[in-house]
Amino acid sequence: MKLQCPGNPLENYSSRREFLYVGLLGSVGMALPQFFGSRAEAAIKQFPQHAAVAESVIHIFLPGGMSHQESFDPKPFAPAEYRGPFGAIDTKIPGIQFGQFMKETAKIADKLTIIRSMSHGEAAHERGTHNMFTGYRPSPALSYPSFGSVVSHELGPRNDLPPYVCVPSVPNEFANSGYLSSAFGPFALGSDPAQGNFKVRDLNLADGVDHKRFERRRTLLQTVDDHFRTLEKSDALDSMDSFYQHAYKLISSQQAREAFDLSKEDSKTRDEYGKNEAGQRMLLARRLVEGGVRFVSLTAGGWDHHDNIKQGIEKHMPNTDRAIATLIRDLDRRGMLEKTLVMVTTEFGRTPKINPTAGRDHWPRVFSTMLAGGGMKQGYVHGASDSLGGEPDQDPVSIQDLAKTVYHQIGINAQTELMSPGARPIEIVDGGDVLDAILANKA
């Protein structure tokens, strides 16, 4: 019996027990995604695992394709039509500059690893985004799982919290569980933490259902479970029980609910991050990994600047820059940075030359990625683009390289093979190498 996540919750439920499950969770106000399932679809081939350096990952995705020239890889000596509308500023890394609107991130650059030679061949938003969320090129034959879903599958929940959370919502179809069970999909908030009335769905009982009533329904379900276990003798029932127990823990755990509660943060901290979408999303991400979430994915800003890139950068960069820098500082002063891998990505870069509408177009040949904490080198720039920002000039990095490195740091061997629906073994990452050059414990 395989747990499904259909559009109609009454479809594909094959027993009275499953029907009761739908009725119960609906009655207590729980519309949880099925990320708490068992590991029934476990890896079919396990390579030796290694000790994790990072306990959690925060993936900050900048949708639209952020220009590397206006951020981590400015070209101040290029001709004006390539240089763009802004200047460059010095950072805490000697000889390295960022775009002029990255003032706060420049101040903490000595805690960062910057990859300036990311490259892939996908110039369409959807295909580039797929790469950056799964570590795979898109395939018409198979839907690949996101990084967060693989982490959920391999490592499971911790401290009664979902292993994989999207802030504020699932940002795209590629952030889901792919060929893995929907049991390993993300938990989404349902509202934005920057909103004044922010409240996470699924963490509270429905109107008219108090805790006594909740416990009575829970006891009723346990009784039904025992009855059908006797009749069916099915191992799948134990798997379903695991889902129930984790779901109940989430809704009843004070610790779990508080991890999502931004009101627990003092006003000074909230102001430091910025009371805007980027700031409050990153603050909540810190709270979630502090509570025990293994993988948090969030988005910030909009970076598809085909027209008037100057206006676009001026609108989105200051808040994003401030929030990223504050997150790194906050994790560091709490002693969390070494155990939290922060990753800032975007689907591709922008064209070297400014176009006729004062913008830059899609450019996947070379772009930049930022990493911090989680065992990364500090104050290090890996690779380089050429003088116009058009091609990798040194040490090109593929998405497979990046994916293998992230998995390595969180203790997952990316050579592990998982079972796809067609009974075909699929490596977590196919190809690429761990980037030893960017790891702090490597020469």
Tab-separated table of C-alpha atoms in Angstrom:
chain	number	residue	atom	x	y	z
A	1	MET	CA	0.000	0.000	0.000
A	2	LYS	CA	1.683	3.193	-1.152
A	3	LEU	CA	0.843	6.577	0.313
A	4	GLN	CA	-0.325	8.963	-2.400
A	5	CYS	CA	-0.768	12.701	-2.602
A	6	PRO	CA	-3.602	13.074	-5.140
A	7	GLY	CA	-5.372	16.250	-6.132
A	8	ASN	CA	-8.606	14.776	-4.738
A	9	PRO	CA	-7.776	13.401	-1.261
A	10	LEU	CA	-10.376	10.658	-1.618
A	11	GLU	CA	-8.776	9.207	-4.740
A	12	ASN	CA	-6.295	6.325	-4.535
A	13	TYR	CA	-7.133	5.454	-0.924
A	14	SER	CA	-7.476	1.706	-0.927
A	15	SER	CA	-8.760	0.832	2.531
A	16	ARG	CA	-11.164	2.020	5.219
A	17	ARG	CA	-8.154	2.850	7.352
A	18	GLU	CA	-6.842	5.323	4.781
A	19	PHE	CA	-10.280	6.872	4.411
A	20	LEU	CA	-10.415	7.399	8.183
A	21	TYR	CA	-6.962	8.961	8.019
A	22	VAL	CA	-8.195	11.584	5.540
A	23	GLY	CA	-11.245	12.326	7.673
A	24	LEU	CA	-9.251	12.598	10.861
A	25	LEU	CA	-6.607	14.980	9.587
A	26	GLY	CA	-9.215	17.112	7.869
A	27	SER	CA	-11.227	17.339	11.073
A	28	VAL	CA	-8.302	18.600	13.146
A	29	GLY	CA	-7.235	21.162	10.554
A	30	MET	CA	-4.159	19.408	9.225
A	31	ALA	CA	-3.435	19.706	5.510
A	32	LEU	CA	0.178	18.620	5.909
A	33	PRO	CA	2.179	17.481	2.897
A	34	GLN	CA	3.270	13.906	3.229
A	35	PHE	CA	6.871	14.597	4.106
A	36	PHE	CA	6.709	12.396	7.189
A	37	GLY	CA	6.372	9.051	5.460
A	38	SER	CA	8.570	6.059	6.072
A	39	ARG	CA	11.641	5.305	4.052
A	40	ALA	CA	9.814	2.637	2.071
A	41	GLU	CA	11.496	3.956	-1.070
A	42	ALA	CA	14.924	3.707	0.495
A	43	ALA	CA	18.131	3.717	-1.487
A	44	ILE	CA	18.736	0.428	-3.263
A	45	LYS	CA	22.489	0.875	-3.261
A	46	GLN	CA	24.208	2.460	-0.285
A	47	PHE	CA	27.765	3.709	-0.592
A	48	PRO	CA	29.684	4.331	2.625
A	49	GLN	CA	28.455	7.518	4.241
A	50	HIS	CA	30.758	10.027	5.871
A	51	ALA	CA	30.490	12.297	8.853
A	52	ALA	CA	28.478	15.442	8.212
A	53	VAL	CA	30.168	18.800	8.617
A	54	ALA	CA	26.929	20.769	8.286
A	55	GLU	CA	23.749	19.948	10.191
A	56	SER	CA	21.491	22.139	8.039
A	57	VAL	CA	21.380	23.966	4.710
A	58	ILE	CA	19.753	27.321	3.923
A	59	HIS	CA	19.267	27.681	0.172
A	60	ILE	CA	18.598	31.287	-0.841
A	61	PHE	CA	17.416	31.307	-4.436
A	62	LEU	CA	17.316	34.592	-6.359
A	63	PRO	CA	14.716	33.951	-9.085
A	64	GLY	CA	15.025	35.429	-12.541
A	65	GLY	CA	18.761	35.185	-13.047
A	66	MET	CA	20.786	37.684	-11.023
A	67	SER	CA	23.466	39.516	-12.975
A	68	HIS	CA	26.924	38.439	-11.836
A	69	GLN	CA	28.355	41.720	-13.161
A	70	GLU	CA	26.198	43.740	-10.737
A	71	SER	CA	26.805	41.431	-7.778
A	72	PHE	CA	29.699	39.041	-7.103
A	73	ASP	CA	31.758	39.551	-10.272
A	74	PRO	CA	31.866	43.187	-11.427
A	75	LYS	CA	33.996	44.216	-14.397
A	76	PRO	CA	35.104	47.762	-13.513
A	77	PHE	CA	37.746	47.936	-16.248
A	78	ALA	CA	35.554	46.678	-19.088
A	79	PRO	CA	34.093	49.091	-21.681
A	80	ALA	CA	30.985	50.923	-20.451
A	81	GLU	CA	28.582	48.804	-22.498
A	82	TYR	CA	29.902	45.714	-20.660
A	83	ARG	CA	30.671	47.288	-17.293
A	84	GLY	CA	27.069	48.387	-16.771
A	85	PRO	CA	25.594	51.311	-14.843
A	86	PHE	CA	27.328	50.742	-11.496
A	87	GLY	CA	30.755	50.827	-9.998
A	88	ALA	CA	32.468	48.274	-7.758
A	89	ILE	CA	33.426	48.325	-4.077
A	90	ASP	CA	36.233	46.673	-2.144
A	91	THR	CA	35.472	43.728	0.110
A	92	LYS	CA	37.132	42.159	3.163
A	93	ILE	CA	38.959	39.849	0.737
A	94	PRO	CA	42.057	41.705	-0.492
A	95	GLY	CA	41.869	42.478	-4.208
A	96	ILE	CA	38.255	41.296	-4.579
A	97	GLN	CA	35.367	43.616	-5.371
A	98	PHE	CA	31.581	43.261	-5.413
A	99	GLY	CA	28.963	45.379	-7.134
A	100	GLN	CA	28.416	48.753	-5.457
A	101	PHE	CA	25.004	47.804	-4.017
A	102	MET	CA	26.453	44.856	-2.088
A	103	LYS	CA	27.880	47.037	0.667
A	104	GLU	CA	26.914	44.833	3.615
A	105	THR	CA	27.927	41.549	2.026
A	106	ALA	CA	31.272	43.111	1.104
A	107	LYS	CA	31.864	43.712	4.822
A	108	ILE	CA	31.533	40.002	5.661
A	109	ALA	CA	33.217	38.650	2.504
A	110	ASP	CA	35.997	37.234	4.688
A	111	LYS	CA	33.437	34.628	5.844
A	112	LEU	CA	32.354	33.656	2.330
A	113	THR	CA	33.313	31.421	-0.565
A	114	ILE	CA	32.403	32.930	-3.937
A	115	ILE	CA	32.303	30.742	-7.038
A	116	ARG	CA	32.718	32.972	-10.105
A	117	SER	CA	32.815	30.191	-12.682
A	118	MET	CA	29.455	28.409	-12.429
A	119	SER	CA	28.333	27.250	-15.861
A	120	HIS	CA	25.578	25.234	-17.514
A	121	GLY	CA	23.909	25.290	-20.908
A	122	GLU	CA	20.285	26.095	-20.015
A	123	ALA	CA	19.188	29.587	-21.031
A	124	ALA	CA	15.460	29.144	-20.267
A	125	HIS	CA	14.214	30.065	-16.787
A	126	GLU	CA	12.501	26.728	-16.151
A	127	ARG	CA	15.453	24.627	-17.269
A	128	GLY	CA	18.011	26.726	-15.422
A	129	THR	CA	15.907	26.617	-12.262
A	130	HIS	CA	15.597	22.841	-12.580
A	131	ASN	CA	19.381	22.576	-12.623
A	132	MET	CA	19.824	24.690	-9.517
A	133	PHE	CA	17.198	22.813	-7.461
A	134	THR	CA	17.968	19.231	-8.470
A	135	GLY	CA	21.563	18.997	-9.710
A	136	TYR	CA	20.244	17.500	-12.963
A	137	ARG	CA	19.457	18.757	-16.431
A	138	PRO	CA	15.717	18.441	-17.145
A	139	SER	CA	14.509	15.184	-18.658
A	140	PRO	CA	11.176	14.506	-20.365
A	141	ALA	CA	11.291	10.960	-19.015
A	142	LEU	CA	11.852	11.574	-15.300
A	143	SER	CA	11.036	14.135	-12.624
A	144	TYR	CA	14.067	14.546	-10.364
A	145	PRO	CA	13.833	15.299	-6.635
A	146	SER	CA	15.024	18.610	-5.232
A	147	PHE	CA	18.005	18.907	-2.909
A	148	GLY	CA	15.634	19.367	0.023
A	149	SER	CA	13.662	16.235	-0.808
A	150	VAL	CA	16.818	14.133	-1.084
A	151	VAL	CA	17.942	15.459	2.305
A	152	SER	CA	14.508	14.627	3.717
A	153	HIS	CA	14.694	11.101	2.258
A	154	GLU	CA	18.214	10.384	3.437
A	155	LEU	CA	18.248	12.083	6.846
A	156	GLY	CA	14.629	12.344	7.990
A	157	PRO	CA	13.080	14.697	10.596
A	158	ARG	CA	14.703	16.078	13.725
A	159	ASN	CA	13.198	17.637	16.867
A	160	ASP	CA	9.593	17.055	15.722
A	161	LEU	CA	10.152	19.463	12.816
A	162	PRO	CA	9.791	18.725	9.102
A	163	PRO	CA	13.176	18.053	7.519
A	164	TYR	CA	12.495	20.276	4.495
A	165	VAL	CA	10.705	23.651	4.620
A	166	CYS	CA	10.037	26.191	1.853
A	167	VAL	CA	9.680	29.865	2.825
A	168	PRO	CA	7.100	31.181	2.191
A	169	SER	CA	5.801	28.675	-0.370
A	170	VAL	CA	7.082	26.071	-2.789
A	171	PRO	CA	8.853	28.391	-5.249
A	172	ASN	CA	8.587	26.220	-8.340
A	173	GLU	CA	7.721	22.697	-9.445
A	174	PHE	CA	11.350	21.632	-9.233
A	175	ALA	CA	11.474	22.193	-5.450
A	176	ASN	CA	9.315	19.099	-4.967
A	177	SER	CA	10.045	15.409	-4.426
A	178	GLY	CA	10.221	14.297	-8.080
A	179	TYR	CA	10.346	10.531	-8.454
A	180	LEU	CA	10.567	10.101	-4.679
A	181	SER	CA	7.374	9.733	-2.692
A	182	SER	CA	5.530	12.938	-1.865
A	183	ALA	CA	6.350	11.908	1.701
A	184	PHE	CA	9.648	13.726	1.119
A	185	GLY	CA	8.214	16.915	-0.329
A	186	PRO	CA	8.518	20.315	1.369
A	187	PHE	CA	6.435	21.793	4.134
A	188	ALA	CA	5.319	25.260	2.959
A	189	LEU	CA	4.248	28.053	5.293
A	190	GLY	CA	1.176	29.254	3.436
A	191	SER	CA	1.901	32.921	4.150
A	192	ASP	CA	4.867	35.282	4.056
A	193	PRO	CA	6.747	36.029	7.317
A	194	ALA	CA	7.040	39.657	6.188
A	195	GLN	CA	3.264	40.060	6.542
A	196	GLY	CA	1.951	41.626	9.709
A	197	ASN	CA	-0.562	38.834	10.247
A	198	PHE	CA	1.921	36.032	9.526
A	199	LYS	CA	0.673	32.655	10.697
A	200	VAL	CA	1.812	29.220	9.612
A	201	ARG	CA	-0.957	26.932	8.467
A	202	ASP	CA	-1.229	23.383	9.833
A	203	LEU	CA	0.301	24.217	13.215
A	204	ASN	CA	-2.956	24.965	14.966
A	205	LEU	CA	-6.130	22.984	15.515
A	206	ALA	CA	-9.172	23.869	13.481
A	207	ASP	CA	-11.866	26.056	14.994
A	208	GLY	CA	-14.008	24.057	17.377
A	209	VAL	CA	-11.357	21.374	17.970
A	210	ASP	CA	-9.679	21.623	21.373
A	211	HIS	CA	-6.823	19.438	22.581
A	212	LYS	CA	-9.140	17.020	24.403
A	213	ARG	CA	-11.089	16.422	21.220
A	214	PHE	CA	-7.832	16.119	19.307
A	215	GLU	CA	-6.605	13.422	21.693
A	216	ARG	CA	-9.913	11.535	21.517
A	217	ARG	CA	-9.634	11.390	17.723
A	218	ARG	CA	-6.043	10.299	18.007
A	219	THR	CA	-7.047	7.478	20.361
A	220	LEU	CA	-9.837	6.470	17.992
A	221	LEU	CA	-7.380	6.214	15.116
A	222	GLN	CA	-5.022	4.074	17.211
A	223	THR	CA	-7.890	1.690	17.940
A	224	VAL	CA	-8.719	1.426	14.244
A	225	ASP	CA	-5.036	0.921	13.483
A	226	ASP	CA	-4.800	-2.026	15.876
A	227	HIS	CA	-7.896	-3.611	14.354
A	228	PHE	CA	-6.737	-3.352	10.755
A	229	ARG	CA	-3.207	-4.393	11.633
A	230	THR	CA	-4.616	-7.640	12.939
A	231	LEU	CA	-6.696	-8.134	9.803
A	232	GLU	CA	-4.216	-7.022	7.156
A	233	LYS	CA	-0.830	-7.975	8.653
A	234	SER	CA	0.720	-5.315	6.433
A	235	ASP	CA	4.151	-3.763	6.911
A	236	ALA	CA	2.782	-0.638	5.244
A	237	LEU	CA	0.603	0.001	8.281
A	238	ASP	CA	3.680	0.525	10.421
A	239	SER	CA	4.940	2.991	7.828
A	240	MET	CA	1.661	4.885	7.984
A	241	ASP	CA	1.888	4.915	11.774
A	242	SER	CA	5.238	6.690	11.500
A	243	PHE	CA	3.567	9.381	9.405
A	244	TYR	CA	0.769	9.788	11.955
A	245	GLN	CA	3.154	10.059	14.878
A	246	HIS	CA	5.262	12.761	13.241
A	247	ALA	CA	2.182	14.670	12.152
A	248	TYR	CA	0.808	14.619	15.691
A	249	LYS	CA	4.172	15.725	17.076
A	250	LEU	CA	4.256	18.737	14.771
A	251	ILE	CA	0.810	19.929	15.749
A	252	SER	CA	1.260	19.229	19.467
A	253	SER	CA	4.919	20.161	20.002
A	254	GLN	CA	5.492	23.542	21.607
A	255	GLN	CA	9.112	23.474	20.427
A	256	ALA	CA	8.064	22.870	16.829
A	257	ARG	CA	5.495	25.653	16.853
A	258	GLU	CA	7.931	28.122	18.402
A	259	ALA	CA	10.491	27.527	15.654
A	260	PHE	CA	8.000	29.112	13.235
A	261	ASP	CA	7.065	31.963	15.594
A	262	LEU	CA	8.827	35.199	14.600
A	263	SER	CA	7.212	37.042	17.507
A	264	LYS	CA	9.807	35.324	19.715
A	265	GLU	CA	12.495	37.483	18.112
A	266	ASP	CA	13.226	40.859	19.670
A	267	SER	CA	12.486	43.951	17.597
A	268	LYS	CA	16.189	44.831	17.348
A	269	THR	CA	16.963	41.560	15.577
A	270	ARG	CA	13.984	41.884	13.251
A	271	ASP	CA	15.075	45.426	12.372
A	272	GLU	CA	18.637	44.256	11.776
A	273	TYR	CA	17.477	41.764	9.141
A	274	GLY	CA	15.068	44.320	7.683
A	275	LYS	CA	11.288	44.270	7.981
A	276	ASN	CA	10.818	43.260	4.372
A	277	GLU	CA	10.432	40.000	2.461
A	278	ALA	CA	14.133	39.195	2.178
A	279	GLY	CA	14.904	40.083	5.782
A	280	GLN	CA	12.050	38.276	7.492
A	281	ARG	CA	12.359	35.163	5.326
A	282	MET	CA	16.040	34.832	6.204
A	283	LEU	CA	15.353	35.459	9.879
A	284	LEU	CA	12.744	32.708	9.884
A	285	ALA	CA	15.205	30.416	8.087
A	286	ARG	CA	17.681	30.944	10.917
A	287	ARG	CA	14.991	30.107	13.488
A	288	LEU	CA	14.076	26.943	11.606
A	289	VAL	CA	17.602	25.540	11.338
A	290	GLU	CA	18.180	26.518	14.952
A	291	GLY	CA	15.132	24.431	15.851
A	292	GLY	CA	16.231	21.412	13.834
A	293	VAL	CA	15.025	21.766	10.225
A	294	ARG	CA	17.635	20.214	7.957
A	295	PHE	CA	16.969	22.082	4.714
A	296	VAL	CA	15.293	25.486	4.254
A	297	SER	CA	14.670	26.887	0.786
A	298	LEU	CA	13.643	30.518	0.332
A	299	THR	CA	13.446	33.114	-2.408
A	300	ALA	CA	14.285	36.816	-2.356
A	301	GLY	CA	13.710	39.569	-4.906
A	302	GLY	CA	13.185	39.357	-8.657
A	303	TRP	CA	16.176	39.442	-10.996
A	304	ASP	CA	14.931	39.060	-14.578
A	305	HIS	CA	16.283	42.409	-15.717
A	306	HIS	CA	15.955	42.466	-19.498
A	307	ASP	CA	15.067	46.151	-19.256
A	308	ASN	CA	16.543	48.916	-17.126
A	309	ILE	CA	18.819	46.784	-14.983
A	310	LYS	CA	19.829	49.879	-13.037
A	311	GLN	CA	16.314	50.305	-11.662
A	312	GLY	CA	15.953	46.592	-10.960
A	313	ILE	CA	19.184	46.359	-8.977
A	314	GLU	CA	18.403	49.523	-7.039
A	315	LYS	CA	15.012	48.076	-6.115
A	316	HIS	CA	15.989	44.585	-5.009
A	317	MET	CA	19.668	44.538	-4.086
A	318	PRO	CA	19.782	46.694	-0.916
A	319	ASN	CA	17.291	44.555	1.047
A	320	THR	CA	18.759	41.288	-0.218
A	321	ASP	CA	22.321	42.395	0.486
A	322	ARG	CA	21.436	43.486	4.016
A	323	ALA	CA	19.521	40.303	4.792
A	324	ILE	CA	22.260	37.954	3.549
A	325	ALA	CA	24.954	39.777	5.508
A	326	THR	CA	22.811	39.838	8.647
A	327	LEU	CA	22.062	36.129	8.362
A	328	ILE	CA	25.774	35.296	8.159
A	329	ARG	CA	26.589	37.560	11.120
A	330	ASP	CA	23.703	36.185	13.173
A	331	LEU	CA	24.631	32.555	12.548
A	332	ASP	CA	28.244	33.349	13.390
A	333	ARG	CA	27.568	35.077	16.710
A	334	ARG	CA	25.257	32.243	17.755
A	335	GLY	CA	27.946	29.679	17.022
A	336	MET	CA	25.834	28.166	14.232
A	337	LEU	CA	27.730	29.134	11.096
A	338	GLU	CA	30.085	26.164	10.972
A	339	LYS	CA	27.126	23.799	11.248
A	340	THR	CA	24.892	25.677	8.789
A	341	LEU	CA	25.686	25.778	5.081
A	342	VAL	CA	24.263	28.910	3.451
A	343	MET	CA	23.994	28.753	-0.333
A	344	VAL	CA	22.950	31.671	-2.573
A	345	THR	CA	22.112	30.672	-6.138
A	346	THR	CA	20.224	31.889	-9.192
A	347	GLU	CA	19.250	30.058	-12.381
A	348	PHE	CA	21.901	31.701	-14.608
A	349	GLY	CA	23.758	34.961	-15.135
A	350	ARG	CA	23.162	37.829	-17.559
A	351	THR	CA	24.700	38.746	-20.898
A	352	PRO	CA	28.102	40.459	-20.842
A	353	LYS	CA	26.876	43.370	-22.928
A	354	ILE	CA	24.065	45.746	-21.970
A	355	ASN	CA	21.213	45.372	-24.479
A	356	PRO	CA	19.319	48.190	-26.325
A	357	THR	CA	16.739	48.414	-23.497
A	358	ALA	CA	19.429	49.034	-20.854
A	359	GLY	CA	19.166	45.506	-19.464
A	360	ARG	CA	20.935	42.185	-19.704
A	361	ASP	CA	19.510	38.972	-21.157
A	362	HIS	CA	19.830	35.303	-20.118
A	363	TRP	CA	23.381	33.949	-19.952
A	364	PRO	CA	24.081	30.445	-18.559
A	365	ARG	CA	27.683	30.196	-19.762
A	366	VAL	CA	29.083	31.771	-16.610
A	367	PHE	CA	27.593	33.140	-13.379
A	368	SER	CA	28.271	33.325	-9.651
A	369	THR	CA	27.230	31.428	-6.530
A	370	MET	CA	27.893	32.255	-2.880
A	371	LEU	CA	28.507	29.770	-0.059
A	372	ALA	CA	29.165	30.330	3.635
A	373	GLY	CA	29.557	28.187	6.743
A	374	GLY	CA	29.132	24.430	6.757
A	375	GLY	CA	32.850	23.783	6.409
A	376	MET	CA	33.478	26.124	3.484
A	377	LYS	CA	36.675	28.151	3.215
A	378	GLN	CA	36.369	31.714	4.431
A	379	GLY	CA	37.414	34.679	2.317
A	380	TYR	CA	37.946	32.571	-0.781
A	381	VAL	CA	37.092	33.095	-4.460
A	382	HIS	CA	36.998	30.007	-6.646
A	383	GLY	CA	37.325	30.232	-10.414
A	384	ALA	CA	37.024	33.292	-12.603
A	385	SER	CA	35.180	34.581	-15.607
A	386	ASP	CA	36.926	36.274	-18.487
A	387	SER	CA	37.491	40.037	-18.682
A	388	LEU	CA	33.996	40.705	-20.049
A	389	GLY	CA	32.128	38.223	-17.838
A	390	GLY	CA	31.151	36.031	-20.770
A	391	GLU	CA	32.916	32.683	-20.265
A	392	PRO	CA	34.679	30.772	-17.490
A	393	ASP	CA	38.357	31.650	-17.551
A	394	GLN	CA	39.528	29.465	-14.656
A	395	ASP	CA	38.164	26.346	-12.964
A	396	PRO	CA	34.648	26.039	-14.446
A	397	VAL	CA	32.137	24.565	-11.977
A	398	SER	CA	29.119	22.499	-13.013
A	399	ILE	CA	25.861	22.161	-11.129
A	400	GLN	CA	26.835	18.525	-10.522
A	401	ASP	CA	30.032	19.707	-8.806
A	402	LEU	CA	28.060	22.091	-6.613
A	403	ALA	CA	25.411	19.496	-5.764
A	404	LYS	CA	27.948	16.843	-4.822
A	405	THR	CA	29.750	19.322	-2.589
A	406	VAL	CA	26.581	20.344	-0.758
A	407	TYR	CA	25.540	16.736	-0.205
A	408	HIS	CA	29.061	15.861	0.948
A	409	GLN	CA	29.014	18.562	3.594
A	410	ILE	CA	25.683	17.422	5.035
A	411	GLY	CA	26.825	13.797	5.159
A	412	ILE	CA	25.155	12.304	2.073
A	413	ASN	CA	27.128	10.293	-0.457
A	414	ALA	CA	25.827	11.542	-3.795
A	415	GLN	CA	26.789	8.268	-5.504
A	416	THR	CA	23.982	6.544	-3.616
A	417	GLU	CA	21.418	5.118	-6.021
A	418	LEU	CA	17.714	5.661	-5.409
A	419	MET	CA	14.882	3.736	-7.025
A	420	SER	CA	12.810	5.583	-9.624
A	421	PRO	CA	9.183	4.579	-10.384
A	422	GLY	CA	10.302	2.483	-13.348
A	423	ALA	CA	12.501	0.338	-11.087
A	424	ARG	CA	15.532	2.097	-12.479
A	425	PRO	CA	18.406	2.992	-10.133
A	426	ILE	CA	19.302	6.687	-10.264
A	427	GLU	CA	22.336	8.234	-8.601
A	428	ILE	CA	21.569	11.188	-6.353
A	429	VAL	CA	24.005	13.132	-8.547
A	430	ASP	CA	25.198	11.770	-11.880
A	431	GLY	CA	28.690	13.066	-12.546
A	432	GLY	CA	30.627	15.948	-11.075
A	433	ASP	CA	33.114	16.021	-8.217
A	434	VAL	CA	33.225	17.332	-4.680
A	435	LEU	CA	34.990	20.702	-4.862
A	436	ASP	CA	37.797	20.015	-2.397
A	437	ALA	CA	39.342	23.389	-3.234
A	438	ILE	CA	36.501	25.261	-1.496
A	439	LEU	CA	36.433	23.126	1.671
A	440	ALA	CA	38.077	24.436	4.814
A	441	ASN	CA	39.522	21.052	5.802
A	442	LYS	CA	41.246	20.553	2.463
A	443	ALA	CA	44.594	21.910	1.347
